[in-house]
């Protein structure tokens, strides 16, 4: 009986090691392929979700849900009903909604205002995941980050440095490796990563602000509230605010 138990235990350990090895190999492929062809991230990045199924990632989410600011937000959830593009366009120039509209329109990603992707009834975990994905574009807007490898590297560096999420660290690995394939992008990517980390040292997270209650508030006021006004002047993307929103920092 003991020998049988030892054999079964050995087989289980072998299976676990094989599963981990298989997952790590697939994740490595996504990291390498995305670094080589970042414009095909939706094709190459299909294995980035592997860390999301780990206990470590789930523990990270549990810790985030337990923080006082997020507990307060979850007790009184902001509406996930975003204004449509016409409503955003009619908001005051320089407001959060107006700037998000300018960004979505310029980039052709207006699908983010589609409410069909949002379930009416959600658990706290589902709400956090759904809202977090949509807030990514608001974070890009507030921080003036372009949708380029460097811009995404800055955003991902912020998320990774503030949350230690295995998922974000995996994605960040691709952006860090991009310079090996395209040396001309190397410096800007690493400057962007440094900027993202610097924002994270100033602002511990960008999930708890009630963005949905302040669509008509100017992004300048939002930046002041977050305490990042001076820090934005060190951004490697100084032209982003002027080119897309017509704003001067």
PDB file of C-alpha atoms in Angstrom:
ATOM      1  CA  UNK A   1       0.000   0.000   0.000  1.00  0.00           C
ATOM      2  CA  UNK A   2       2.853   2.334   0.866  1.00  0.00           C
ATOM      3  CA  UNK A   3       4.579   1.604  -2.444  1.00  0.00           C
ATOM      4  CA  UNK A   4       1.343   2.313  -4.345  1.00  0.00           C
ATOM      5  CA  UNK A   5       0.897   5.605  -2.479  1.00  0.00           C
ATOM      6  CA  UNK A   6       4.475   6.612  -3.223  1.00  0.00           C
ATOM      7  CA  UNK A   7       3.977   5.766  -6.895  1.00  0.00           C
ATOM      8  CA  UNK A   8       0.754   7.823  -7.082  1.00  0.00           C
ATOM      9  CA  UNK A   9       2.400  10.750  -5.287  1.00  0.00           C
ATOM     10  CA  UNK A  10       5.336  10.605  -7.677  1.00  0.00           C
ATOM     11  CA  UNK A  11       2.988  10.558 -10.677  1.00  0.00           C
ATOM     12  CA  UNK A  12       1.034  13.554  -9.298  1.00  0.00           C
ATOM     13  CA  UNK A  13       4.240  15.531  -8.791  1.00  0.00           C
ATOM     14  CA  UNK A  14       5.368  14.644 -12.296  1.00  0.00           C
ATOM     15  CA  UNK A  15       2.007  15.785 -13.677  1.00  0.00           C
ATOM     16  CA  UNK A  16       2.209  19.095 -11.782  1.00  0.00           C
ATOM     17  CA  UNK A  17       5.734  19.705 -13.036  1.00  0.00           C
ATOM     18  CA  UNK A  18       4.678  18.839 -16.592  1.00  0.00           C
ATOM     19  CA  UNK A  19       1.670  21.170 -16.392  1.00  0.00           C
ATOM     20  CA  UNK A  20       3.831  24.008 -15.073  1.00  0.00           C
ATOM     21  CA  UNK A  21       6.445  23.358 -17.734  1.00  0.00           C
ATOM     22  CA  UNK A  22       3.810  23.351 -20.475  1.00  0.00           C
ATOM     23  CA  UNK A  23       2.278  26.596 -19.189  1.00  0.00           C
ATOM     24  CA  UNK A  24       5.660  28.291 -18.851  1.00  0.00           C
ATOM     25  CA  UNK A  25       6.583  27.284 -22.404  1.00  0.00           C
ATOM     26  CA  UNK A  26       3.346  28.684 -23.817  1.00  0.00           C
ATOM     27  CA  UNK A  27       3.729  31.913 -21.830  1.00  0.00           C
ATOM     28  CA  UNK A  28       7.303  32.225 -23.071  1.00  0.00           C
ATOM     29  CA  UNK A  29       6.047  31.896 -26.659  1.00  0.00           C
ATOM     30  CA  UNK A  30       3.557  34.726 -26.130  1.00  0.00           C
ATOM     31  CA  UNK A  31       6.275  36.920 -24.604  1.00  0.00           C
ATOM     32  CA  UNK A  32       8.708  36.319 -27.479  1.00  0.00           C
ATOM     33  CA  UNK A  33       6.180  36.505 -30.305  1.00  0.00           C
ATOM     34  CA  UNK A  34       4.530  39.654 -28.943  1.00  0.00           C
ATOM     35  CA  UNK A  35       7.913  41.338 -28.504  1.00  0.00           C
ATOM     36  CA  UNK A  36       8.709  40.532 -32.120  1.00  0.00           C
ATOM     37  CA  UNK A  37       5.312  41.557 -33.540  1.00  0.00           C
ATOM     38  CA  UNK A  38       3.518  43.784 -31.001  1.00  0.00           C
ATOM     39  CA  UNK A  39       0.890  44.765 -33.570  1.00  0.00           C
ATOM     40  CA  UNK A  40      -0.337  41.157 -33.429  1.00  0.00           C
ATOM     41  CA  UNK A  41      -0.691  40.986 -29.643  1.00  0.00           C
ATOM     42  CA  UNK A  42      -4.270  39.680 -29.847  1.00  0.00           C
ATOM     43  CA  UNK A  43      -2.955  36.740 -31.860  1.00  0.00           C
ATOM     44  CA  UNK A  44       0.353  36.151 -30.113  1.00  0.00           C
ATOM     45  CA  UNK A  45      -0.763  37.079 -26.610  1.00  0.00           C
ATOM     46  CA  UNK A  46      -3.278  34.262 -26.230  1.00  0.00           C
ATOM     47  CA  UNK A  47      -1.191  32.636 -23.494  1.00  0.00           C
ATOM     48  CA  UNK A  48      -0.785  35.765 -21.344  1.00  0.00           C
ATOM     49  CA  UNK A  49      -3.856  34.617 -19.440  1.00  0.00           C
ATOM     50  CA  UNK A  50      -2.082  31.530 -18.090  1.00  0.00           C
ATOM     51  CA  UNK A  51      -0.821  33.294 -14.919  1.00  0.00           C
ATOM     52  CA  UNK A  52      -4.393  34.466 -14.308  1.00  0.00           C
ATOM     53  CA  UNK A  53      -5.420  30.929 -13.408  1.00  0.00           C
ATOM     54  CA  UNK A  54      -2.719  30.518 -10.785  1.00  0.00           C
ATOM     55  CA  UNK A  55      -3.311  30.635  -7.041  1.00  0.00           C
ATOM     56  CA  UNK A  56      -0.741  33.430  -6.854  1.00  0.00           C
ATOM     57  CA  UNK A  57      -2.771  35.657  -9.191  1.00  0.00           C
ATOM     58  CA  UNK A  58      -5.973  34.871  -7.295  1.00  0.00           C
ATOM     59  CA  UNK A  59      -4.282  35.751  -3.997  1.00  0.00           C
ATOM     60  CA  UNK A  60      -3.185  39.068  -5.481  1.00  0.00           C
ATOM     61  CA  UNK A  61      -6.787  39.838  -6.457  1.00  0.00           C
ATOM     62  CA  UNK A  62      -8.062  38.885  -3.013  1.00  0.00           C
ATOM     63  CA  UNK A  63      -5.580  41.256  -1.370  1.00  0.00           C
ATOM     64  CA  UNK A  64      -6.624  44.047  -3.715  1.00  0.00           C
ATOM     65  CA  UNK A  65     -10.308  43.467  -2.962  1.00  0.00           C
ATOM     66  CA  UNK A  66      -9.582  43.648   0.764  1.00  0.00           C
ATOM     67  CA  UNK A  67      -7.953  47.103   0.728  1.00  0.00           C
ATOM     68  CA  UNK A  68     -10.028  49.828   2.429  1.00  0.00           C
ATOM     69  CA  UNK A  69     -10.355  52.099  -0.633  1.00  0.00           C
ATOM     70  CA  UNK A  70     -11.570  49.300  -2.869  1.00  0.00           C
ATOM     71  CA  UNK A  71     -13.883  47.965  -0.161  1.00  0.00           C
ATOM     72  CA  UNK A  72     -15.412  51.452   0.065  1.00  0.00           C
ATOM     73  CA  UNK A  73     -15.809  51.577  -3.719  1.00  0.00           C
ATOM     74  CA  UNK A  74     -17.397  48.130  -3.859  1.00  0.00           C
ATOM     75  CA  UNK A  75     -19.858  49.077  -1.127  1.00  0.00           C
ATOM     76  CA  UNK A  76     -21.112  51.844  -3.434  1.00  0.00           C
ATOM     77  CA  UNK A  77     -20.217  50.802  -6.958  1.00  0.00           C
ATOM     78  CA  UNK A  78     -19.921  53.503  -9.626  1.00  0.00           C
ATOM     79  CA  UNK A  79     -22.176  52.835 -12.583  1.00  0.00           C
ATOM     80  CA  UNK A  80     -20.617  50.867 -15.421  1.00  0.00           C
ATOM     81  CA  UNK A  81     -22.938  52.689 -17.821  1.00  0.00           C
ATOM     82  CA  UNK A  82     -20.559  54.903 -19.778  1.00  0.00           C
ATOM     83  CA  UNK A  83     -21.813  57.912 -21.747  1.00  0.00           C
ATOM     84  CA  UNK A  84     -22.038  57.223 -25.470  1.00  0.00           C
ATOM     85  CA  UNK A  85     -19.634  58.913 -27.876  1.00  0.00           C
ATOM     86  CA  UNK A  86     -22.061  61.732 -28.717  1.00  0.00           C
ATOM     87  CA  UNK A  87     -22.552  62.533 -25.026  1.00  0.00           C
ATOM     88  CA  UNK A  88     -18.799  62.525 -24.424  1.00  0.00           C
ATOM     89  CA  UNK A  89     -18.203  64.796 -27.412  1.00  0.00           C
ATOM     90  CA  UNK A  90     -20.693  67.325 -26.004  1.00  0.00           C
ATOM     91  CA  UNK A  91     -18.899  67.568 -22.651  1.00  0.00           C
ATOM     92  CA  UNK A  92     -16.688  70.590 -21.826  1.00  0.00           C
ATOM     93  CA  UNK A  93     -13.419  70.718 -23.737  1.00  0.00           C
ATOM     94  CA  UNK A  94     -10.629  69.250 -21.650  1.00  0.00           C
ATOM     95  CA  UNK A  95     -12.997  67.248 -19.447  1.00  0.00           C
ATOM     96  CA  UNK A  96     -12.370  63.574 -18.805  1.00  0.00           C
ATOM     97  CA  UNK A  97     -15.293  62.503 -21.013  1.00  0.00           C
ATOM     98  CA  UNK A  98     -14.338  64.868 -23.824  1.00  0.00           C
ATOM     99  CA  UNK A  99     -10.727  63.653 -23.757  1.00  0.00           C
ATOM    100  CA  UNK A 100     -11.720  59.983 -23.642  1.00  0.00           C
ATOM    101  CA  UNK A 101     -13.956  60.605 -26.676  1.00  0.00           C
ATOM    102  CA  UNK A 102     -11.087  62.269 -28.546  1.00  0.00           C
ATOM    103  CA  UNK A 103      -8.879  59.318 -27.745  1.00  0.00           C
ATOM    104  CA  UNK A 104     -11.399  56.613 -28.674  1.00  0.00           C
ATOM    105  CA  UNK A 105     -12.318  58.382 -31.901  1.00  0.00           C
ATOM    106  CA  UNK A 106      -8.715  58.950 -32.962  1.00  0.00           C
ATOM    107  CA  UNK A 107      -7.744  55.352 -32.209  1.00  0.00           C
ATOM    108  CA  UNK A 108     -10.922  53.769 -33.560  1.00  0.00           C
ATOM    109  CA  UNK A 109     -11.665  51.816 -30.361  1.00  0.00           C
ATOM    110  CA  UNK A 110     -15.182  53.072 -29.653  1.00  0.00           C
ATOM    111  CA  UNK A 111     -16.246  49.513 -28.743  1.00  0.00           C
ATOM    112  CA  UNK A 112     -15.320  50.345 -25.148  1.00  0.00           C
ATOM    113  CA  UNK A 113     -18.574  52.249 -24.668  1.00  0.00           C
ATOM    114  CA  UNK A 114     -20.596  49.199 -25.760  1.00  0.00           C
ATOM    115  CA  UNK A 115     -22.624  48.199 -22.715  1.00  0.00           C
ATOM    116  CA  UNK A 116     -23.401  44.723 -24.044  1.00  0.00           C
ATOM    117  CA  UNK A 117     -20.030  43.545 -22.719  1.00  0.00           C
ATOM    118  CA  UNK A 118     -21.044  44.377 -19.143  1.00  0.00           C
ATOM    119  CA  UNK A 119     -23.223  41.925 -17.211  1.00  0.00           C
ATOM    120  CA  UNK A 120     -26.046  43.503 -15.220  1.00  0.00           C
ATOM    121  CA  UNK A 121     -25.309  41.477 -12.094  1.00  0.00           C
ATOM    122  CA  UNK A 122     -21.693  40.844 -11.142  1.00  0.00           C
ATOM    123  CA  UNK A 123     -19.785  39.471  -8.183  1.00  0.00           C
ATOM    124  CA  UNK A 124     -17.171  41.772  -6.677  1.00  0.00           C
ATOM    125  CA  UNK A 125     -14.455  39.866  -8.512  1.00  0.00           C
ATOM    126  CA  UNK A 126     -16.277  40.079 -11.860  1.00  0.00           C
ATOM    127  CA  UNK A 127     -16.937  43.779 -11.312  1.00  0.00           C
ATOM    128  CA  UNK A 128     -13.270  44.488 -10.551  1.00  0.00           C
ATOM    129  CA  UNK A 129     -12.039  42.572 -13.602  1.00  0.00           C
ATOM    130  CA  UNK A 130     -14.555  44.171 -15.994  1.00  0.00           C
ATOM    131  CA  UNK A 131     -14.113  47.684 -14.647  1.00  0.00           C
ATOM    132  CA  UNK A 132     -10.334  47.329 -14.513  1.00  0.00           C
ATOM    133  CA  UNK A 133     -10.180  46.406 -18.209  1.00  0.00           C
ATOM    134  CA  UNK A 134     -12.294  49.407 -19.237  1.00  0.00           C
ATOM    135  CA  UNK A 135     -10.445  51.824 -16.960  1.00  0.00           C
ATOM    136  CA  UNK A 136      -7.246  51.061 -18.856  1.00  0.00           C
ATOM    137  CA  UNK A 137      -8.222  53.665 -21.466  1.00  0.00           C
ATOM    138  CA  UNK A 138      -9.033  56.242 -18.791  1.00  0.00           C
ATOM    139  CA  UNK A 139      -5.592  55.625 -17.292  1.00  0.00           C
ATOM    140  CA  UNK A 140      -4.023  56.136 -20.720  1.00  0.00           C
ATOM    141  CA  UNK A 141      -5.977  59.389 -21.026  1.00  0.00           C
ATOM    142  CA  UNK A 142      -5.089  60.777 -17.594  1.00  0.00           C
ATOM    143  CA  UNK A 143      -1.397  59.860 -17.947  1.00  0.00           C
ATOM    144  CA  UNK A 144      -1.133  60.864 -21.610  1.00  0.00           C
ATOM    145  CA  UNK A 145       0.097  57.471 -22.792  1.00  0.00           C
ATOM    146  CA  UNK A 146      -0.050  56.569 -26.492  1.00  0.00           C
ATOM    147  CA  UNK A 147      -1.045  53.130 -27.768  1.00  0.00           C
ATOM    148  CA  UNK A 148       2.484  52.173 -28.733  1.00  0.00           C
ATOM    149  CA  UNK A 149       4.829  49.615 -27.226  1.00  0.00           C
ATOM    150  CA  UNK A 150       6.346  52.360 -25.075  1.00  0.00           C
ATOM    151  CA  UNK A 151       2.941  53.681 -24.010  1.00  0.00           C
ATOM    152  CA  UNK A 152       1.729  50.221 -23.077  1.00  0.00           C
ATOM    153  CA  UNK A 153       5.040  49.565 -21.312  1.00  0.00           C
ATOM    154  CA  UNK A 154       4.467  52.626 -19.117  1.00  0.00           C
ATOM    155  CA  UNK A 155       0.935  51.525 -18.200  1.00  0.00           C
ATOM    156  CA  UNK A 156       1.958  47.917 -17.583  1.00  0.00           C
ATOM    157  CA  UNK A 157       4.948  49.009 -15.490  1.00  0.00           C
ATOM    158  CA  UNK A 158       2.543  51.003 -13.325  1.00  0.00           C
ATOM    159  CA  UNK A 159       0.248  48.005 -12.840  1.00  0.00           C
ATOM    160  CA  UNK A 160       3.110  45.565 -12.265  1.00  0.00           C
ATOM    161  CA  UNK A 161       4.992  47.785  -9.813  1.00  0.00           C
ATOM    162  CA  UNK A 162       1.916  48.600  -7.731  1.00  0.00           C
ATOM    163  CA  UNK A 163       0.246  45.190  -7.722  1.00  0.00           C
ATOM    164  CA  UNK A 164       2.955  42.585  -8.414  1.00  0.00           C
ATOM    165  CA  UNK A 165       0.442  40.823 -10.649  1.00  0.00           C
ATOM    166  CA  UNK A 166       1.945  37.790 -12.436  1.00  0.00           C
ATOM    167  CA  UNK A 167      -0.263  38.610 -15.438  1.00  0.00           C
ATOM    168  CA  UNK A 168       1.081  42.157 -15.791  1.00  0.00           C
ATOM    169  CA  UNK A 169       4.655  41.060 -15.155  1.00  0.00           C
ATOM    170  CA  UNK A 170       4.312  38.554 -17.999  1.00  0.00           C
ATOM    171  CA  UNK A 171       3.026  41.234 -20.386  1.00  0.00           C
ATOM    172  CA  UNK A 172       5.707  43.683 -19.244  1.00  0.00           C
ATOM    173  CA  UNK A 173       8.351  41.095 -20.122  1.00  0.00           C
ATOM    174  CA  UNK A 174       7.312  41.412 -23.773  1.00  0.00           C
ATOM    175  CA  UNK A 175       7.671  45.174 -23.786  1.00  0.00           C
ATOM    176  CA  UNK A 176      11.037  44.922 -22.033  1.00  0.00           C
ATOM    177  CA  UNK A 177      12.233  42.493 -24.717  1.00  0.00           C
ATOM    178  CA  UNK A 178      10.992  44.597 -27.622  1.00  0.00           C
ATOM    179  CA  UNK A 179      14.244  46.564 -27.835  1.00  0.00           C
ATOM    180  CA  UNK A 180      16.113  43.373 -28.669  1.00  0.00           C
ATOM    181  CA  UNK A 181      14.063  43.117 -31.861  1.00  0.00           C
ATOM    182  CA  UNK A 182      13.865  46.848 -32.556  1.00  0.00           C
ATOM    183  CA  UNK A 183      16.879  48.676 -31.035  1.00  0.00           C
ATOM    184  CA  UNK A 184      15.531  52.068 -32.120  1.00  0.00           C
ATOM    185  CA  UNK A 185      12.668  51.681 -29.620  1.00  0.00           C
ATOM    186  CA  UNK A 186      14.852  50.517 -26.710  1.00  0.00           C
ATOM    187  CA  UNK A 187      15.505  53.871 -25.015  1.00  0.00           C
ATOM    188  CA  UNK A 188      11.928  55.164 -25.185  1.00  0.00           C
ATOM    189  CA  UNK A 189      10.518  51.888 -23.870  1.00  0.00           C
ATOM    190  CA  UNK A 190      12.792  51.937 -20.824  1.00  0.00           C
ATOM    191  CA  UNK A 191      12.131  55.646 -20.229  1.00  0.00           C
ATOM    192  CA  UNK A 192       8.420  54.797 -20.348  1.00  0.00           C
ATOM    193  CA  UNK A 193       8.865  51.932 -17.883  1.00  0.00           C
ATOM    194  CA  UNK A 194      10.691  54.273 -15.524  1.00  0.00           C
ATOM    195  CA  UNK A 195       7.863  56.805 -15.839  1.00  0.00           C
ATOM    196  CA  UNK A 196       5.220  54.158 -15.104  1.00  0.00           C
ATOM    197  CA  UNK A 197       7.095  53.059 -11.989  1.00  0.00           C
ATOM    198  CA  UNK A 198       7.477  56.692 -10.865  1.00  0.00           C
ATOM    199  CA  UNK A 199       3.704  57.202 -11.156  1.00  0.00           C
ATOM    200  CA  UNK A 200       3.199  54.030  -9.119  1.00  0.00           C
ATOM    201  CA  UNK A 201       5.425  55.383  -6.359  1.00  0.00           C
ATOM    202  CA  UNK A 202       3.208  58.470  -6.196  1.00  0.00           C
ATOM    203  CA  UNK A 203      -0.204  56.811  -6.681  1.00  0.00           C
ATOM    204  CA  UNK A 204      -0.633  53.288  -5.268  1.00  0.00           C
ATOM    205  CA  UNK A 205      -3.533  52.391  -7.583  1.00  0.00           C
ATOM    206  CA  UNK A 206      -5.858  53.978 -10.130  1.00  0.00           C
ATOM    207  CA  UNK A 207      -8.864  51.716  -9.588  1.00  0.00           C
ATOM    208  CA  UNK A 208     -10.542  53.346  -6.591  1.00  0.00           C
ATOM    209  CA  UNK A 209     -11.025  56.894  -7.991  1.00  0.00           C
ATOM    210  CA  UNK A 210     -14.668  57.320  -8.995  1.00  0.00           C
ATOM    211  CA  UNK A 211     -13.953  58.237 -12.602  1.00  0.00           C
ATOM    212  CA  UNK A 212     -17.537  57.528 -13.661  1.00  0.00           C
ATOM    213  CA  UNK A 213     -18.794  60.286 -11.326  1.00  0.00           C
ATOM    214  CA  UNK A 214     -16.489  62.886 -12.886  1.00  0.00           C
ATOM    215  CA  UNK A 215     -16.809  62.655 -16.653  1.00  0.00           C
ATOM    216  CA  UNK A 216     -17.249  66.437 -16.923  1.00  0.00           C
ATOM    217  CA  UNK A 217     -14.379  67.256 -14.565  1.00  0.00           C
ATOM    218  CA  UNK A 218     -11.271  68.474 -16.378  1.00  0.00           C
ATOM    219  CA  UNK A 219      -8.391  66.032 -16.606  1.00  0.00           C
ATOM    220  CA  UNK A 220      -6.162  68.814 -15.255  1.00  0.00           C
ATOM    221  CA  UNK A 221      -8.238  68.799 -12.046  1.00  0.00           C
ATOM    222  CA  UNK A 222      -8.111  64.998 -11.955  1.00  0.00           C
ATOM    223  CA  UNK A 223      -4.326  65.115 -12.259  1.00  0.00           C
ATOM    224  CA  UNK A 224      -4.150  67.679  -9.438  1.00  0.00           C
ATOM    225  CA  UNK A 225      -6.300  65.468  -7.200  1.00  0.00           C
ATOM    226  CA  UNK A 226      -4.011  62.514  -7.874  1.00  0.00           C
ATOM    227  CA  UNK A 227      -0.946  64.636  -7.108  1.00  0.00           C
ATOM    228  CA  UNK A 228       0.783  63.862 -10.409  1.00  0.00           C
ATOM    229  CA  UNK A 229       0.777  67.285 -12.081  1.00  0.00           C
ATOM    230  CA  UNK A 230       4.516  67.883 -11.668  1.00  0.00           C
ATOM    231  CA  UNK A 231       5.381  64.260 -12.361  1.00  0.00           C
ATOM    232  CA  UNK A 232       3.647  64.418 -15.757  1.00  0.00           C
ATOM    233  CA  UNK A 233       6.161  67.066 -16.810  1.00  0.00           C
ATOM    234  CA  UNK A 234       8.818  64.352 -16.759  1.00  0.00           C
ATOM    235  CA  UNK A 235       6.786  62.074 -19.042  1.00  0.00           C
ATOM    236  CA  UNK A 236       8.557  60.867 -22.197  1.00  0.00           C
ATOM    237  CA  UNK A 237       5.255  61.511 -24.023  1.00  0.00           C
ATOM    238  CA  UNK A 238       5.014  65.279 -23.620  1.00  0.00           C
ATOM    239  CA  UNK A 239       3.443  65.774 -27.042  1.00  0.00           C
ATOM    240  CA  UNK A 240       0.529  63.394 -26.411  1.00  0.00           C
ATOM    241  CA  UNK A 241      -1.617  65.931 -24.522  1.00  0.00           C
ATOM    242  CA  UNK A 242      -1.079  68.603 -27.166  1.00  0.00           C
ATOM    243  CA  UNK A 243      -1.514  66.333 -30.186  1.00  0.00           C
ATOM    244  CA  UNK A 244      -4.697  64.552 -29.075  1.00  0.00           C
ATOM    245  CA  UNK A 245      -6.369  66.911 -26.592  1.00  0.00           C
ATOM    246  CA  UNK A 246      -4.860  70.297 -27.465  1.00  0.00           C
ATOM    247  CA  UNK A 247      -3.760  70.714 -23.843  1.00  0.00           C
ATOM    248  CA  UNK A 248      -0.525  72.083 -22.422  1.00  0.00           C
ATOM    249  CA  UNK A 249       0.788  70.659 -19.153  1.00  0.00           C
TER     250      UNK A 249
END
